[in-house]
CSV table of C-alpha atoms in Angstrom, one decimal:
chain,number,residue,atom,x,y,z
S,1,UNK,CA,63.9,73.1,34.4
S,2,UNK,CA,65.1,75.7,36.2
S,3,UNK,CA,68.8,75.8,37.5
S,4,UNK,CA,67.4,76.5,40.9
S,5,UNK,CA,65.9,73.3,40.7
S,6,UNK,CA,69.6,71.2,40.8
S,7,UNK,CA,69.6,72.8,44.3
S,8,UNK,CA,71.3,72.2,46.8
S,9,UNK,CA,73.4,69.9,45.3
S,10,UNK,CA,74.9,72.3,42.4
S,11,UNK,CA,75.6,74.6,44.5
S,12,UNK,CA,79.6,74.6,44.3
S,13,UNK,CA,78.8,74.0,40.7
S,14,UNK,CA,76.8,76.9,40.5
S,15,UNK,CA,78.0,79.9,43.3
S,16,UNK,CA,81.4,79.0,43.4
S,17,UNK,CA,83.5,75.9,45.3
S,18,UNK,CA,83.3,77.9,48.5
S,19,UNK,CA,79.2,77.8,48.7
S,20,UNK,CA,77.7,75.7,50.8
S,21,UNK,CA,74.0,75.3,51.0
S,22,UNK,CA,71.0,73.2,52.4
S,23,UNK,CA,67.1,72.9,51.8
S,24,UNK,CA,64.6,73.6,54.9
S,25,UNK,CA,61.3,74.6,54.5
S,26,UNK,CA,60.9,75.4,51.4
S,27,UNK,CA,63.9,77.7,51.9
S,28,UNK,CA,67.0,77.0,50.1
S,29,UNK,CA,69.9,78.8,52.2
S,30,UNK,CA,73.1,79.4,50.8
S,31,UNK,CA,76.1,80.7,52.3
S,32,UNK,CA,79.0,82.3,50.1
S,33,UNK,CA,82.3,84.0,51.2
S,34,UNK,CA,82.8,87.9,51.2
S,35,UNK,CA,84.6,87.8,48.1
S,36,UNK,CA,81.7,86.2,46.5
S,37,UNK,CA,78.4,88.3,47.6
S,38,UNK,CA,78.1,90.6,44.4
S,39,UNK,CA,78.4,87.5,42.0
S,40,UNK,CA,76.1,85.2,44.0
S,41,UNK,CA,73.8,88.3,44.2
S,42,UNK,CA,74.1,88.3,40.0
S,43,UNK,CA,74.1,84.5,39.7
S,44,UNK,CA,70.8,84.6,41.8
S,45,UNK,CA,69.1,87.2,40.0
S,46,UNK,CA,70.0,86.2,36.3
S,47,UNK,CA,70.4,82.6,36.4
S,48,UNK,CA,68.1,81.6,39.2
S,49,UNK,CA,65.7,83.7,38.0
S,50,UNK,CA,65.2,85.4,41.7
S,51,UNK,CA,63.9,88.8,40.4
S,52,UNK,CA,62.2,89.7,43.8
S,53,UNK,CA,64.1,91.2,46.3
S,54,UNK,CA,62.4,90.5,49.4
S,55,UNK,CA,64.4,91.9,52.6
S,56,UNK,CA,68.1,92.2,53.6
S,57,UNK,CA,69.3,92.3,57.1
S,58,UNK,CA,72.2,90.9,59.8
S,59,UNK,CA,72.6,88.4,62.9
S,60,UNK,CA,74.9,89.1,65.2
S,61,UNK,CA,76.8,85.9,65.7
S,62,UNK,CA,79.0,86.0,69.4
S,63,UNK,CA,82.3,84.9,68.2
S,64,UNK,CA,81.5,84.5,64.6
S,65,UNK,CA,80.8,88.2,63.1
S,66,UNK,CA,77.7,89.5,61.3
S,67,UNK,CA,75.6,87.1,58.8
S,68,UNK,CA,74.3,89.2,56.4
S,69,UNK,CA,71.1,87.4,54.7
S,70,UNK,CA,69.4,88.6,51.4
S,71,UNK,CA,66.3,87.1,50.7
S,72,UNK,CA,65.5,86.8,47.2
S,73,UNK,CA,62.2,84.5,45.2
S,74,UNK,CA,62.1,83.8,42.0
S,75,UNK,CA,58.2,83.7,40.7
S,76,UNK,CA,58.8,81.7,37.3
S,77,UNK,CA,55.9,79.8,36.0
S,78,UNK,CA,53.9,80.8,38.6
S,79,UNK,CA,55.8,78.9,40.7
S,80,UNK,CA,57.2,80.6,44.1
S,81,UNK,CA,61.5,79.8,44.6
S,82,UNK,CA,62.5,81.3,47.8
S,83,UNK,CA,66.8,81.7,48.4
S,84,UNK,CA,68.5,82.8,51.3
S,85,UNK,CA,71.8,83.8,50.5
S,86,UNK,CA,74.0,84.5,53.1
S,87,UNK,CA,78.0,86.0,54.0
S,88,UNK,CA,79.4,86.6,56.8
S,89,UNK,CA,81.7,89.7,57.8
S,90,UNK,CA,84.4,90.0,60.6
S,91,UNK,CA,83.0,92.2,63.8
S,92,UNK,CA,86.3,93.9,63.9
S,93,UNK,CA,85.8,95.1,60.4
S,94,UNK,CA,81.9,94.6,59.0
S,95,UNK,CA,82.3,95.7,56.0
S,96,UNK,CA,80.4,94.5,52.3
S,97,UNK,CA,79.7,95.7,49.1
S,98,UNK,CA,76.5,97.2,48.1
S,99,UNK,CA,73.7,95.5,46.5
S,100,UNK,CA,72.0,98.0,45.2
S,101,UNK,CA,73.5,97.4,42.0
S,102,UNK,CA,72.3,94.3,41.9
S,103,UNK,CA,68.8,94.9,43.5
S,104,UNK,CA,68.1,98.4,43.6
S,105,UNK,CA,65.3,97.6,46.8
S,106,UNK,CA,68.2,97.0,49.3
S,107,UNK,CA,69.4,100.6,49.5
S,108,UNK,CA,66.4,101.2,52.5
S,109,UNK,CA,67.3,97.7,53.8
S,110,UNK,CA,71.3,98.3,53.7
S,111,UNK,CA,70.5,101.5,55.6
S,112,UNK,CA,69.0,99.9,58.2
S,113,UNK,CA,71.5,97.3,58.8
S,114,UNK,CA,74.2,100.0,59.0
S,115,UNK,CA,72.4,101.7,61.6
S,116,UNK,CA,71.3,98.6,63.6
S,117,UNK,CA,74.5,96.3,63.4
S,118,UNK,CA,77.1,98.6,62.1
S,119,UNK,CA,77.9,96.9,59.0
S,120,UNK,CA,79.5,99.3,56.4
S,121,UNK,CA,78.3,99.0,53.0
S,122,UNK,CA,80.7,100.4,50.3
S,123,UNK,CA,79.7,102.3,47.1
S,124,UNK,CA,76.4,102.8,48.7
S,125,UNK,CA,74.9,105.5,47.2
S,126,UNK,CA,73.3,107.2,50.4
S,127,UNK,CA,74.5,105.1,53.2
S,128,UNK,CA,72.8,107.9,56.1
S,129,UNK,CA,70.5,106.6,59.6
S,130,UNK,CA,67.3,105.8,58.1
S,131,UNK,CA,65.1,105.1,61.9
S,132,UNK,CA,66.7,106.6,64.6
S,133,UNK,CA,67.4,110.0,66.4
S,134,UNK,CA,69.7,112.8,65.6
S,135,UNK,CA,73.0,112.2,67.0
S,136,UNK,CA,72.0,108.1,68.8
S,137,UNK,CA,75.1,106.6,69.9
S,138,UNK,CA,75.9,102.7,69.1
S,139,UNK,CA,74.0,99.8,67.3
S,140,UNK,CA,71.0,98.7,69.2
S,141,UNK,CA,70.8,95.3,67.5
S,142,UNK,CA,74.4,94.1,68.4
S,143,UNK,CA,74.3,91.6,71.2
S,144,UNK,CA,76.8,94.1,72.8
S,145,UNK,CA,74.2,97.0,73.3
S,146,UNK,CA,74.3,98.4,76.4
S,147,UNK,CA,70.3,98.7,77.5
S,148,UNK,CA,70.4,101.9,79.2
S,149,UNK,CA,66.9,102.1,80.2
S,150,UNK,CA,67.5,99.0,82.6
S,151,UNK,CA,70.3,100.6,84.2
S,152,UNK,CA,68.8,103.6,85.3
S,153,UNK,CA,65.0,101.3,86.1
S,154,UNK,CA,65.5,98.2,87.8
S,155,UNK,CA,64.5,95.0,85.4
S,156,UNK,CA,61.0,93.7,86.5
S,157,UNK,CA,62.2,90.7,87.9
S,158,UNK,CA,65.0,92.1,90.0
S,159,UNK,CA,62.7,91.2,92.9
S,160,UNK,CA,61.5,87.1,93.9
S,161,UNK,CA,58.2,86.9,94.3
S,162,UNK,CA,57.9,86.9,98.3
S,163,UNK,CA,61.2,88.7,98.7
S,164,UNK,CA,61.0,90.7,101.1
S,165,UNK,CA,62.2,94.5,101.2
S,166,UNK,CA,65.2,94.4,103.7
S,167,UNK,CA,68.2,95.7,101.5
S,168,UNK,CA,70.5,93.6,103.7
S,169,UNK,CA,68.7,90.4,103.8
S,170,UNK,CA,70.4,87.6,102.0
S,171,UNK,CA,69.3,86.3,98.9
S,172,UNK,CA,70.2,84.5,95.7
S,173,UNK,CA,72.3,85.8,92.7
S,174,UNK,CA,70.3,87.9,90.3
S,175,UNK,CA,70.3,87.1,86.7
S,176,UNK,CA,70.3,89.8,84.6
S,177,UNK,CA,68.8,89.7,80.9
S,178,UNK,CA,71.0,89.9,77.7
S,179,UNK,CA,72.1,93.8,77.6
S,180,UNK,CA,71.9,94.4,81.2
S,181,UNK,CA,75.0,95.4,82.7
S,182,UNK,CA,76.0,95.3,86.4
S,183,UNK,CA,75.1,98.4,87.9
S,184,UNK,CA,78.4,98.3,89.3
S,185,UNK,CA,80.0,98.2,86.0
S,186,UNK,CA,77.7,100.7,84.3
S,187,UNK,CA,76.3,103.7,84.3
S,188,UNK,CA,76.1,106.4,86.9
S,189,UNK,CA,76.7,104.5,90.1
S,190,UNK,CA,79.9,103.0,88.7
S,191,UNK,CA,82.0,101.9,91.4
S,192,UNK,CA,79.9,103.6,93.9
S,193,UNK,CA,77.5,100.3,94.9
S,194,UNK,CA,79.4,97.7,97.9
S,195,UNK,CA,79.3,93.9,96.5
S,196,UNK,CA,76.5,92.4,96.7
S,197,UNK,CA,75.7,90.0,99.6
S,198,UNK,CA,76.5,86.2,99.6
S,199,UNK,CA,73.6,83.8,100.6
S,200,UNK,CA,74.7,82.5,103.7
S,201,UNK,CA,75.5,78.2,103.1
S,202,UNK,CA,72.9,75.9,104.8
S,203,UNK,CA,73.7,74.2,107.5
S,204,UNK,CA,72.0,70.9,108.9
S,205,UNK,CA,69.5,70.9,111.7
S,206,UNK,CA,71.0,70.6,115.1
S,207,UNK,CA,70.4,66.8,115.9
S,208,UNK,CA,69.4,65.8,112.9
S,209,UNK,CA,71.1,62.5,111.5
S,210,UNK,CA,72.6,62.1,108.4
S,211,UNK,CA,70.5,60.4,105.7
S,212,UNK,CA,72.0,58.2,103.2
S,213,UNK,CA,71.4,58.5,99.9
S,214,UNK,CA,68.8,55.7,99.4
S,215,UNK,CA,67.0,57.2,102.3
S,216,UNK,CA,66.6,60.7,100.5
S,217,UNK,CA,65.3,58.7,97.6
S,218,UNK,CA,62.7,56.8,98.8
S,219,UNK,CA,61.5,59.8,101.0
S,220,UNK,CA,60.9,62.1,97.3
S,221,UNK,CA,58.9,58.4,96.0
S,222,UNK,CA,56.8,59.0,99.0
S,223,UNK,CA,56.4,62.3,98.6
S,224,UNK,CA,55.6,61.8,95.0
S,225,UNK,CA,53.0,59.0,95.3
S,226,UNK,CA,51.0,61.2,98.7
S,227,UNK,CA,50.9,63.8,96.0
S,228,UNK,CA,49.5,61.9,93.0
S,229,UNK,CA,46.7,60.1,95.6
S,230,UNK,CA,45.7,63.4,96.8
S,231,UNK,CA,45.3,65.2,93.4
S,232,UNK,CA,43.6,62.0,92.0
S,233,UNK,CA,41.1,62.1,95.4
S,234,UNK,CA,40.0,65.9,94.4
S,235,UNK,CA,39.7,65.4,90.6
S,236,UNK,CA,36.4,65.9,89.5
S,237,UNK,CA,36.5,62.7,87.1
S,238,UNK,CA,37.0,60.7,90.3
């Protein structure tokens, strides 16, 4: 039997007392501490049999720091053995060991997730950008990444549909997509724009009593039940 096999339940056993780890489909995911990446890299590869490196990459976890996940199968007996092993690294210092001598596929793969996240991989033997431009500034896969583009064009739903185009007409609070700043904040009208305008409160009708709050229930039941009969009149299986 293979040791993978006593998974997840060896797994202090077998990665170290630290290791935690769980079984989801057909995945088994285990998560070691810095200190132990290189050995649960070995462990994986001699004693799990995991010989296939698939992919290595990073999550950015708010308040947490990067995960860094190696994906690693083992193909014994024609059977397919897929591990996730997983470590995570502080954001104020994302540093980890290489893999590569370990799994010589994860040099491209480290490079990458240096670029894209910022994590620092030490004795790498050519730890350079791999995708992007000359001279790009920042990690565009941190959940910190200023989107540029969307400061200097307006996101595409900026606008309501039916709002109309008076700049001083009142509407609702915007909501701006992850990596959007404020303009306000941002970019080259910093400081420069006034607040933006408050949607004025409602105010009852003049005259119009007060309803209690049974009242305001049974008026949505009606307006419910009207609804319901009229769709059911124009439904073409009626």
């Amino acid at each position: 039997m293979n040791l993978y096999d006593s998974l997840p339940d060896a797994a202090p056993a077998v990665f170290g007392a630290e290791a935690v780890a769980s079984f989801a489909y057909e995945v088994l995911t285990v998560d070691v501490p810095v200190g132990s990446w290189i050995p649960s890299l070995e462990i994986a590869r001699d004693k799990l049999g995991c010989t296939y490196f698939d992919w290595l990459s990073a999550v950015d976890e708010p308040g947490t720091g990067f995960r860094i996940c190696a994906h690693l199968v083992s193909l014994e007996n024609h059977r397919v053995r897929r591990l996730l092993l997983r470590t995570t690294v502080p954001h104020g210092a994302p540093s980890l060991p290489s893999a590569v001598a370990v799994y010589a596929g994860a040099e491209w793969h480290e490079r990458e997730t240096f670029e894209m996240f910022g994590v620092t991989f030490t004795d790498h033997p050519h730890l350079v950008p791999l995708l992007l431009p000359e001279n790009f500034e920042g990690h565009p896969l941190r959940k910190d990444f200023v989107l540029a583009a969307r400061v200097a064009k307006a996101w595409p739903g900026a606008k309501e549909p039916g709002e109309g185009h008076d700049p001083d007409a009142p509407k609702r609070r915007q909501m701006l997509p992850p990596g959007v700043p404020d303009p306000n904040d941002w970019g080259p009208l910093k400081g420069q724009l006034p607040p933006a305008p408050t949607r004025p409160a409602r105010t009852p009708r003049a005259g119009a009593p007060a309803r209690t709050p049974r009242e305001r229930s049974e008026e949505r039941r009606v307006r419910q039940h009207c609804s319901s009969k009229c769709i059911n009149r124009w439904s073409p299986f009626h």
